[in-house]
């Protein structure tokens, strides 16, 4: 257009940006209003040569810089269809908005190339309207993301006239090359555009042109701002907004899968506990899962990808979502099978004890009936009946205790020591280490860390040993606590699982720190220390199991029920009263357990729907955690979140759950609702069993069979523990049904309160499993990978990077913190600790290109999150200096700009 010839490259054409200064002829200088024209030609946006992740940031930076230094920008687009230029528009709108924030007011002109029709300008009125609509929409989205008020349309960002600032160019050639002649209309189109550009002073009279010195200063300021990352390049354009919407949908779909899996697991566990099924298998569960929920959700997923207005963009993630969805189904089914098989094994282990309990119960019932029949004629009062029962109970329990020979408790410590010696037999002096364990773990750098990394450890961080020990302790404590709550007997497999947990935790910590490697001796020493540390708890768990499963313990827990039955026998109560009274009291504990289990699922579902922190994906949860930490202003909580994010996420969910449960009115309502539902299911099972018995002329035993089979899906009810009443003679089944309903009301009327500690399963576990993902941390700043799949394939990625000082990075040879962000450091040759070996420190850039795990992190800045961590460093400067023993001085001095950020301002941007 201006006769310039810039360098080009194949494919991407212009590489980078080229400038050329053209003087204006003296005869027209006054008319145009300027002396020189500086033309800047840039490479195209959205290049296929660059990867998607790199291209987005590169193009945003390029657009911001060029638009920032220009008085007018020509946006050249191939074709007139706005849908084909969406990505380019996103970059440009974001750049224009950034300029408005710093009081720079450039203009723009859109040029559509290769428009087929000669009169395209007249025939594209509808296309102009669509273009303006897209620009308006992008401007409002960008303003919302940047928390800027007053932006409702594109013209609020810059001065723009859709009629005069949009040009349509015909093809350069008429016909097919190489013999096609030039199109004369093309030169006419170019001349019209050139006139428009040169006469900017006429159609934008308020515009002030820069002098050379002003332009130089403007370029310098803008470049400095880009390097310091004061502009937000990670604009949530339409692509990212579409992906965010997809993630929210996916979160909702996966929650439906998890809810059904919980319900299915609860149903199967009830059936196993009620002896209705003896095993489960994957094919049957897969078929049930598919028919009940998975296929339906797959249809919703298919509909979303094919009918959503952004379906062309969504197709990019279709395969990934399908794979994740299928893998989650497999994971949930495998988890259910594992849980059920563990319960089956547990049932088999205590089957002998259950048989003994049933035998003793039958003996006591028979003895009670015999004695009660002799006392009927004496018309004893309740106190006298109780005394007679006490005599019976004392003599009978003494006989049971004398006849029962319990299994002796295993010496857990001896078992653990044998396993440890075999497991670490290749380690020298393992026997002495086990025998000499004092209860205190002593860390030795030379023995416990790879020798090539000793220097790095000395210079970088002194508390890593404590951190890995804390991680291991936390993981093992969680495992042992779960076993204690399950009320299982001690098993040797527990020790092997603890050893595996220790190995996995150490490996995860090594991976998260980059090149840190512990020796096998460290793993052995720490494993010995941890396993022997928990011996007392495992021994106590075994003793509790033996005591709770002793026949006398079971009989004592049922003493009141036996006493009431004895009274009924003595008073000559009818069979219906005896039967119903015993049954209702027997099923009461199972009812409360099932209601608690259902209430815990109800709590998780309510929190997932109503709590803003949980109603979206993990990125949303992390934002709420950061907001919570800022409000709390507790450095120790920040430190836990930075160093142990997985642990803190779980803690945050638990705290939110506890706060929810503090609303006793709401909790009581949920509990009563679930209690009422289960009571209706019991009455329904009673009605169904009564109908079957009447139709088949059955007896009490048949009624119990049908009742337990129907109710066994909703709660644990053990048919073998009801043999004592199966021979009662019941004739009037309608009377029986009425007595059953009345007795059930009586026995459950006082069970309105709920203690969250008695719940079998915590909603925290459900929510954490739903919202967790990859827990790898950026080795530079400890930001968490945002991928929602644990152990995912491909690169880690982080949207919200932080300041290096949070991870203890400092400048080589000084005690000065590094206050840079990853995006600055990875593009520099700055040499910072940690070191790779004893003799040299490696620049960030080289470190990232060396093929190590650091190279697998997509570096993307986010302005609002950066400002949050700048505020944090200013707020907790002293605590950070005390923690890492470095200072914010010299090159690491905190800029005055950082000190202007307030808690209120960073929180307003964050959420």
PDB file of N, CA and C in Angstrom, residues 255 259 262-263 592-615 652-675 752-768 770-771:
ATOM      1  N   UNK A 255     -20.559 -35.479  39.022  1.00  0.00           N
ATOM      2  CA  UNK A 255     -21.199 -35.540  40.345  1.00  0.00           C
ATOM      3  C   UNK A 255     -22.402 -36.487  40.305  1.00  0.00           C
ATOM      4  N   UNK A 259     -22.764 -39.643  42.697  1.00  0.00           N
ATOM      5  CA  UNK A 259     -23.942 -39.822  43.551  1.00  0.00           C
ATOM      6  C   UNK A 259     -24.537 -41.214  43.357  1.00  0.00           C
ATOM      7  N   UNK A 262     -22.322 -43.839  44.946  1.00  0.00           N
ATOM      8  CA  UNK A 262     -22.495 -43.878  46.401  1.00  0.00           C
ATOM      9  C   UNK A 262     -23.761 -44.623  46.781  1.00  0.00           C
ATOM     10  N   UNK A 263     -24.839 -44.329  46.054  1.00  0.00           N
ATOM     11  CA  UNK A 263     -26.110 -45.007  46.339  1.00  0.00           C
ATOM     12  C   UNK A 263     -25.996 -46.503  46.062  1.00  0.00           C
ATOM     13  N   UNK A 592     -30.856 -46.326  62.394  1.00  0.00           N
ATOM     14  CA  UNK A 592     -30.120 -45.089  62.668  1.00  0.00           C
ATOM     15  C   UNK A 592     -28.826 -45.025  61.854  1.00  0.00           C
ATOM     16  N   UNK A 593     -28.184 -46.175  61.693  1.00  0.00           N
ATOM     17  CA  UNK A 593     -26.954 -46.212  60.900  1.00  0.00           C
ATOM     18  C   UNK A 593     -27.240 -45.880  59.440  1.00  0.00           C
ATOM     19  N   UNK A 594     -28.309 -46.445  58.898  1.00  0.00           N
ATOM     20  CA  UNK A 594     -28.679 -46.181  57.503  1.00  0.00           C
ATOM     21  C   UNK A 594     -29.089 -44.728  57.305  1.00  0.00           C
ATOM     22  N   UNK A 595     -29.793 -44.162  58.284  1.00  0.00           N
ATOM     23  CA  UNK A 595     -30.209 -42.762  58.188  1.00  0.00           C
ATOM     24  C   UNK A 595     -28.998 -41.840  58.235  1.00  0.00           C
ATOM     25  N   UNK A 596     -28.039 -42.153  59.114  1.00  0.00           N
ATOM     26  CA  UNK A 596     -26.818 -41.350  59.171  1.00  0.00           C
ATOM     27  C   UNK A 596     -26.056 -41.410  57.853  1.00  0.00           C
ATOM     28  N   UNK A 597     -25.982 -42.601  57.269  1.00  0.00           N
ATOM     29  CA  UNK A 597     -25.285 -42.776  55.997  1.00  0.00           C
ATOM     30  C   UNK A 597     -25.961 -41.960  54.897  1.00  0.00           C
ATOM     31  N   UNK A 598     -27.280 -42.027  54.857  1.00  0.00           N
ATOM     32  CA  UNK A 598     -28.026 -41.284  53.843  1.00  0.00           C
ATOM     33  C   UNK A 598     -27.917 -39.779  54.081  1.00  0.00           C
ATOM     34  N   UNK A 599     -27.912 -39.378  55.342  1.00  0.00           N
ATOM     35  CA  UNK A 599     -27.806 -37.951  55.663  1.00  0.00           C
ATOM     36  C   UNK A 599     -26.455 -37.397  55.234  1.00  0.00           C
ATOM     37  N   UNK A 600     -25.388 -38.190  55.384  1.00  0.00           N
ATOM     38  CA  UNK A 600     -24.064 -37.720  54.974  1.00  0.00           C
ATOM     39  C   UNK A 600     -24.034 -37.483  53.466  1.00  0.00           C
ATOM     40  N   UNK A 601     -24.671 -38.356  52.685  1.00  0.00           N
ATOM     41  CA  UNK A 601     -24.761 -38.145  51.240  1.00  0.00           C
ATOM     42  C   UNK A 601     -25.613 -36.914  50.926  1.00  0.00           C
ATOM     43  N   UNK A 602     -26.666 -36.736  51.703  1.00  0.00           N
ATOM     44  CA  UNK A 602     -27.555 -35.583  51.517  1.00  0.00           C
ATOM     45  C   UNK A 602     -26.802 -34.280  51.780  1.00  0.00           C
ATOM     46  N   UNK A 603     -25.969 -34.276  52.826  1.00  0.00           N
ATOM     47  CA  UNK A 603     -25.175 -33.091  53.159  1.00  0.00           C
ATOM     48  C   UNK A 603     -24.227 -32.755  52.016  1.00  0.00           C
ATOM     49  N   UNK A 604     -23.524 -33.774  51.510  1.00  0.00           N
ATOM     50  CA  UNK A 604     -22.586 -33.548  50.407  1.00  0.00           C
ATOM     51  C   UNK A 604     -23.304 -32.990  49.184  1.00  0.00           C
ATOM     52  N   UNK A 605     -24.470 -33.526  48.885  1.00  0.00           N
ATOM     53  CA  UNK A 605     -25.239 -33.057  47.721  1.00  0.00           C
ATOM     54  C   UNK A 605     -25.690 -31.614  47.908  1.00  0.00           C
ATOM     55  N   UNK A 606     -26.146 -31.284  49.107  1.00  0.00           N
ATOM     56  CA  UNK A 606     -26.589 -29.910  49.395  1.00  0.00           C
ATOM     57  C   UNK A 606     -25.429 -28.934  49.298  1.00  0.00           C
ATOM     58  N   UNK A 607     -24.292 -29.305  49.864  1.00  0.00           N
ATOM     59  CA  UNK A 607     -23.124 -28.424  49.808  1.00  0.00           C
ATOM     60  C   UNK A 607     -22.633 -28.263  48.378  1.00  0.00           C
ATOM     61  N   UNK A 608     -22.672 -29.336  47.608  1.00  0.00           N
ATOM     62  CA  UNK A 608     -22.243 -29.259  46.212  1.00  0.00           C
ATOM     63  C   UNK A 608     -23.127 -28.311  45.416  1.00  0.00           C
ATOM     64  N   UNK A 609     -24.407 -28.281  45.745  1.00  0.00           N
ATOM     65  CA  UNK A 609     -25.351 -27.440  44.996  1.00  0.00           C
ATOM     66  C   UNK A 609     -25.374 -25.998  45.481  1.00  0.00           C
ATOM     67  N   UNK A 610     -25.272 -25.803  46.802  1.00  0.00           N
ATOM     68  CA  UNK A 610     -25.543 -24.484  47.382  1.00  0.00           C
ATOM     69  C   UNK A 610     -24.312 -23.697  47.812  1.00  0.00           C
ATOM     70  N   UNK A 611     -23.209 -24.382  48.058  1.00  0.00           N
ATOM     71  CA  UNK A 611     -22.006 -23.667  48.494  1.00  0.00           C
ATOM     72  C   UNK A 611     -21.229 -23.200  47.263  1.00  0.00           C
ATOM     73  N   UNK A 612     -21.010 -21.894  47.107  1.00  0.00           N
ATOM     74  CA  UNK A 612     -20.307 -21.386  45.910  1.00  0.00           C
ATOM     75  C   UNK A 612     -18.924 -21.982  45.719  1.00  0.00           C
ATOM     76  N   UNK A 613     -18.292 -22.416  46.798  1.00  0.00           N
ATOM     77  CA  UNK A 613     -16.947 -22.978  46.674  1.00  0.00           C
ATOM     78  C   UNK A 613     -16.963 -24.352  46.015  1.00  0.00           C
ATOM     79  N   UNK A 614     -18.103 -25.055  46.083  1.00  0.00           N
ATOM     80  CA  UNK A 614     -18.155 -26.437  45.618  1.00  0.00           C
ATOM     81  C   UNK A 614     -19.029 -26.648  44.389  1.00  0.00           C
ATOM     82  N   UNK A 615     -19.721 -25.615  43.924  1.00  0.00           N
ATOM     83  CA  UNK A 615     -20.684 -25.839  42.847  1.00  0.00           C
ATOM     84  C   UNK A 615     -20.087 -25.720  41.447  1.00  0.00           C
ATOM     85  N   UNK A 652     -10.037 -27.486  54.319  1.00  0.00           N
ATOM     86  CA  UNK A 652     -11.010 -26.444  53.992  1.00  0.00           C
ATOM     87  C   UNK A 652     -12.402 -27.034  53.778  1.00  0.00           C
ATOM     88  N   UNK A 653     -12.464 -28.148  53.047  1.00  0.00           N
ATOM     89  CA  UNK A 653     -13.751 -28.801  52.813  1.00  0.00           C
ATOM     90  C   UNK A 653     -14.352 -29.265  54.139  1.00  0.00           C
ATOM     91  N   UNK A 654     -13.504 -29.811  55.020  1.00  0.00           N
ATOM     92  CA  UNK A 654     -13.987 -30.269  56.329  1.00  0.00           C
ATOM     93  C   UNK A 654     -14.529 -29.097  57.147  1.00  0.00           C
ATOM     94  N   UNK A 655     -13.833 -27.973  57.127  1.00  0.00           N
ATOM     95  CA  UNK A 655     -14.293 -26.799  57.874  1.00  0.00           C
ATOM     96  C   UNK A 655     -15.621 -26.282  57.328  1.00  0.00           C
ATOM     97  N   UNK A 656     -15.749 -26.266  56.006  1.00  0.00           N
ATOM     98  CA  UNK A 656     -17.013 -25.830  55.414  1.00  0.00           C
ATOM     99  C   UNK A 656     -18.141 -26.791  55.772  1.00  0.00           C
ATOM    100  N   UNK A 657     -17.824 -28.080  55.801  1.00  0.00           N
ATOM    101  CA  UNK A 657     -18.826 -29.066  56.177  1.00  0.00           C
ATOM    102  C   UNK A 657     -19.246 -28.889  57.633  1.00  0.00           C
ATOM    103  N   UNK A 658     -18.267 -28.629  58.514  1.00  0.00           N
ATOM    104  CA  UNK A 658     -18.583 -28.403  59.927  1.00  0.00           C
ATOM    105  C   UNK A 658     -19.449 -27.167  60.102  1.00  0.00           C
ATOM    106  N   UNK A 659     -19.145 -26.111  59.352  1.00  0.00           N
ATOM    107  CA  UNK A 659     -19.963 -24.896  59.425  1.00  0.00           C
ATOM    108  C   UNK A 659     -21.392 -25.173  58.972  1.00  0.00           C
ATOM    109  N   UNK A 660     -21.521 -25.980  57.935  1.00  0.00           N
ATOM    110  CA  UNK A 660     -22.857 -26.333  57.451  1.00  0.00           C
ATOM    111  C   UNK A 660     -23.630 -27.099  58.525  1.00  0.00           C
ATOM    112  N   UNK A 661     -22.930 -28.010  59.208  1.00  0.00           N
ATOM    113  CA  UNK A 661     -23.587 -28.841  60.208  1.00  0.00           C
ATOM    114  C   UNK A 661     -23.871 -28.093  61.505  1.00  0.00           C
ATOM    115  N   UNK A 662     -23.294 -26.905  61.666  1.00  0.00           N
ATOM    116  CA  UNK A 662     -23.610 -26.084  62.845  1.00  0.00           C
ATOM    117  C   UNK A 662     -25.039 -25.566  62.804  1.00  0.00           C
ATOM    118  N   UNK A 663     -25.613 -25.556  61.603  1.00  0.00           N
ATOM    119  CA  UNK A 663     -27.013 -25.166  61.464  1.00  0.00           C
ATOM    120  C   UNK A 663     -27.867 -26.381  61.834  1.00  0.00           C
ATOM    121  N   UNK A 664     -28.098 -26.547  63.135  1.00  0.00           N
ATOM    122  CA  UNK A 664     -28.772 -27.759  63.613  1.00  0.00           C
ATOM    123  C   UNK A 664     -30.199 -27.868  63.108  1.00  0.00           C
ATOM    124  N   UNK A 665     -30.842 -26.724  62.886  1.00  0.00           N
ATOM    125  CA  UNK A 665     -32.203 -26.770  62.372  1.00  0.00           C
ATOM    126  C   UNK A 665     -32.265 -27.402  60.995  1.00  0.00           C
ATOM    127  N   UNK A 666     -31.381 -26.958  60.118  1.00  0.00           N
ATOM    128  CA  UNK A 666     -31.334 -27.510  58.768  1.00  0.00           C
ATOM    129  C   UNK A 666     -30.919 -28.972  58.793  1.00  0.00           C
ATOM    130  N   UNK A 667     -29.950 -29.291  59.657  1.00  0.00           N
ATOM    131  CA  UNK A 667     -29.464 -30.662  59.752  1.00  0.00           C
ATOM    132  C   UNK A 667     -30.550 -31.600  60.285  1.00  0.00           C
ATOM    133  N   UNK A 668     -31.273 -31.114  61.303  1.00  0.00           N
ATOM    134  CA  UNK A 668     -32.350 -31.921  61.872  1.00  0.00           C
ATOM    135  C   UNK A 668     -33.441 -32.190  60.839  1.00  0.00           C
ATOM    136  N   UNK A 669     -33.713 -31.185  60.027  1.00  0.00           N
ATOM    137  CA  UNK A 669     -34.727 -31.353  58.993  1.00  0.00           C
ATOM    138  C   UNK A 669     -34.307 -32.434  57.983  1.00  0.00           C
ATOM    139  N   UNK A 670     -33.027 -32.407  57.578  1.00  0.00           N
ATOM    140  CA  UNK A 670     -32.524 -33.411  56.648  1.00  0.00           C
ATOM    141  C   UNK A 670     -32.572 -34.802  57.284  1.00  0.00           C
ATOM    142  N   UNK A 671     -32.185 -34.872  58.571  1.00  0.00           N
ATOM    143  CA  UNK A 671     -32.175 -36.156  59.263  1.00  0.00           C
ATOM    144  C   UNK A 671     -33.584 -36.713  59.396  1.00  0.00           C
ATOM    145  N   UNK A 672     -34.526 -35.867  59.764  1.00  0.00           N
ATOM    146  CA  UNK A 672     -35.910 -36.311  59.909  1.00  0.00           C
ATOM    147  C   UNK A 672     -36.502 -36.737  58.568  1.00  0.00           C
ATOM    148  N   UNK A 673     -36.105 -36.040  57.504  1.00  0.00           N
ATOM    149  CA  UNK A 673     -36.589 -36.404  56.173  1.00  0.00           C
ATOM    150  C   UNK A 673     -36.095 -37.796  55.781  1.00  0.00           C
ATOM    151  N   UNK A 674     -34.820 -38.069  56.031  1.00  0.00           N
ATOM    152  CA  UNK A 674     -34.276 -39.387  55.706  1.00  0.00           C
ATOM    153  C   UNK A 674     -34.830 -40.466  56.629  1.00  0.00           C
ATOM    154  N   UNK A 675     -35.056 -40.109  57.901  1.00  0.00           N
ATOM    155  CA  UNK A 675     -35.652 -41.059  58.834  1.00  0.00           C
ATOM    156  C   UNK A 675     -37.077 -41.404  58.413  1.00  0.00           C
ATOM    157  N   UNK A 752     -34.724 -37.953  67.067  1.00  0.00           N
ATOM    158  CA  UNK A 752     -34.745 -36.784  66.190  1.00  0.00           C
ATOM    159  C   UNK A 752     -33.396 -36.075  66.137  1.00  0.00           C
ATOM    160  N   UNK A 753     -32.589 -36.239  67.184  1.00  0.00           N
ATOM    161  CA  UNK A 753     -31.299 -35.545  67.225  1.00  0.00           C
ATOM    162  C   UNK A 753     -30.268 -36.334  66.418  1.00  0.00           C
ATOM    163  N   UNK A 754     -29.237 -35.624  65.994  1.00  0.00           N
ATOM    164  CA  UNK A 754     -28.167 -36.269  65.221  1.00  0.00           C
ATOM    165  C   UNK A 754     -26.827 -35.704  65.647  1.00  0.00           C
ATOM    166  N   UNK A 755     -25.883 -36.576  65.830  1.00  0.00           N
ATOM    167  CA  UNK A 755     -24.513 -36.195  66.170  1.00  0.00           C
ATOM    168  C   UNK A 755     -23.636 -36.493  64.962  1.00  0.00           C
ATOM    169  N   UNK A 756     -23.051 -35.440  64.390  1.00  0.00           N
ATOM    170  CA  UNK A 756     -22.276 -35.625  63.168  1.00  0.00           C
ATOM    171  C   UNK A 756     -21.123 -36.603  63.362  1.00  0.00           C
ATOM    172  N   UNK A 757     -20.609 -36.722  64.582  1.00  0.00           N
ATOM    173  CA  UNK A 757     -19.486 -37.617  64.824  1.00  0.00           C
ATOM    174  C   UNK A 757     -19.881 -39.078  64.677  1.00  0.00           C
ATOM    175  N   UNK A 758     -21.198 -39.349  64.755  1.00  0.00           N
ATOM    176  CA  UNK A 758     -21.648 -40.727  64.653  1.00  0.00           C
ATOM    177  C   UNK A 758     -21.868 -41.152  63.206  1.00  0.00           C
ATOM    178  N   UNK A 759     -21.761 -40.234  62.279  1.00  0.00           N
ATOM    179  CA  UNK A 759     -21.966 -40.594  60.878  1.00  0.00           C
ATOM    180  C   UNK A 759     -20.888 -41.563  60.425  1.00  0.00           C
ATOM    181  N   UNK A 760     -21.282 -42.537  59.659  1.00  0.00           N
ATOM    182  CA  UNK A 760     -20.326 -43.544  59.214  1.00  0.00           C
ATOM    183  C   UNK A 760     -19.407 -43.005  58.126  1.00  0.00           C
ATOM    184  N   UNK A 761     -19.951 -42.143  57.284  1.00  0.00           N
ATOM    185  CA  UNK A 761     -19.146 -41.595  56.195  1.00  0.00           C
ATOM    186  C   UNK A 761     -19.251 -40.082  56.224  1.00  0.00           C
ATOM    187  N   UNK A 762     -18.167 -39.449  55.969  1.00  0.00           N
ATOM    188  CA  UNK A 762     -18.111 -37.997  55.996  1.00  0.00           C
ATOM    189  C   UNK A 762     -18.362 -37.408  54.610  1.00  0.00           C
ATOM    190  N   UNK A 763     -19.204 -36.365  54.541  1.00  0.00           N
ATOM    191  CA  UNK A 763     -19.400 -35.667  53.263  1.00  0.00           C
ATOM    192  C   UNK A 763     -18.095 -35.096  52.716  1.00  0.00           C
ATOM    193  N   UNK A 764     -17.154 -34.810  53.610  1.00  0.00           N
ATOM    194  CA  UNK A 764     -15.850 -34.300  53.175  1.00  0.00           C
ATOM    195  C   UNK A 764     -15.203 -35.233  52.160  1.00  0.00           C
ATOM    196  N   UNK A 765     -15.296 -36.525  52.422  1.00  0.00           N
ATOM    197  CA  UNK A 765     -14.682 -37.515  51.530  1.00  0.00           C
ATOM    198  C   UNK A 765     -15.329 -37.473  50.155  1.00  0.00           C
ATOM    199  N   UNK A 766     -16.662 -37.357  50.124  1.00  0.00           N
ATOM    200  CA  UNK A 766     -17.366 -37.322  48.842  1.00  0.00           C
ATOM    201  C   UNK A 766     -16.957 -36.095  48.033  1.00  0.00           C
ATOM    202  N   UNK A 767     -16.950 -34.938  48.694  1.00  0.00           N
ATOM    203  CA  UNK A 767     -16.640 -33.696  47.987  1.00  0.00           C
ATOM    204  C   UNK A 767     -15.177 -33.643  47.563  1.00  0.00           C
ATOM    205  N   UNK A 768     -14.299 -34.129  48.421  1.00  0.00           N
ATOM    206  CA  UNK A 768     -12.876 -34.098  48.085  1.00  0.00           C
ATOM    207  C   UNK A 768     -12.600 -34.980  46.866  1.00  0.00           C
ATOM    208  N   UNK A 770     -14.629 -35.648  44.524  1.00  0.00           N
ATOM    209  CA  UNK A 770     -15.212 -35.005  43.350  1.00  0.00           C
ATOM    210  C   UNK A 770     -14.344 -33.857  42.842  1.00  0.00           C
ATOM    211  N   UNK A 771     -13.732 -33.108  43.752  1.00  0.00           N
ATOM    212  CA  UNK A 771     -13.058 -31.868  43.375  1.00  0.00           C
ATOM    213  C   UNK A 771     -11.540 -31.986  43.288  1.00  0.00           C
TER     214      UNK A 771
END
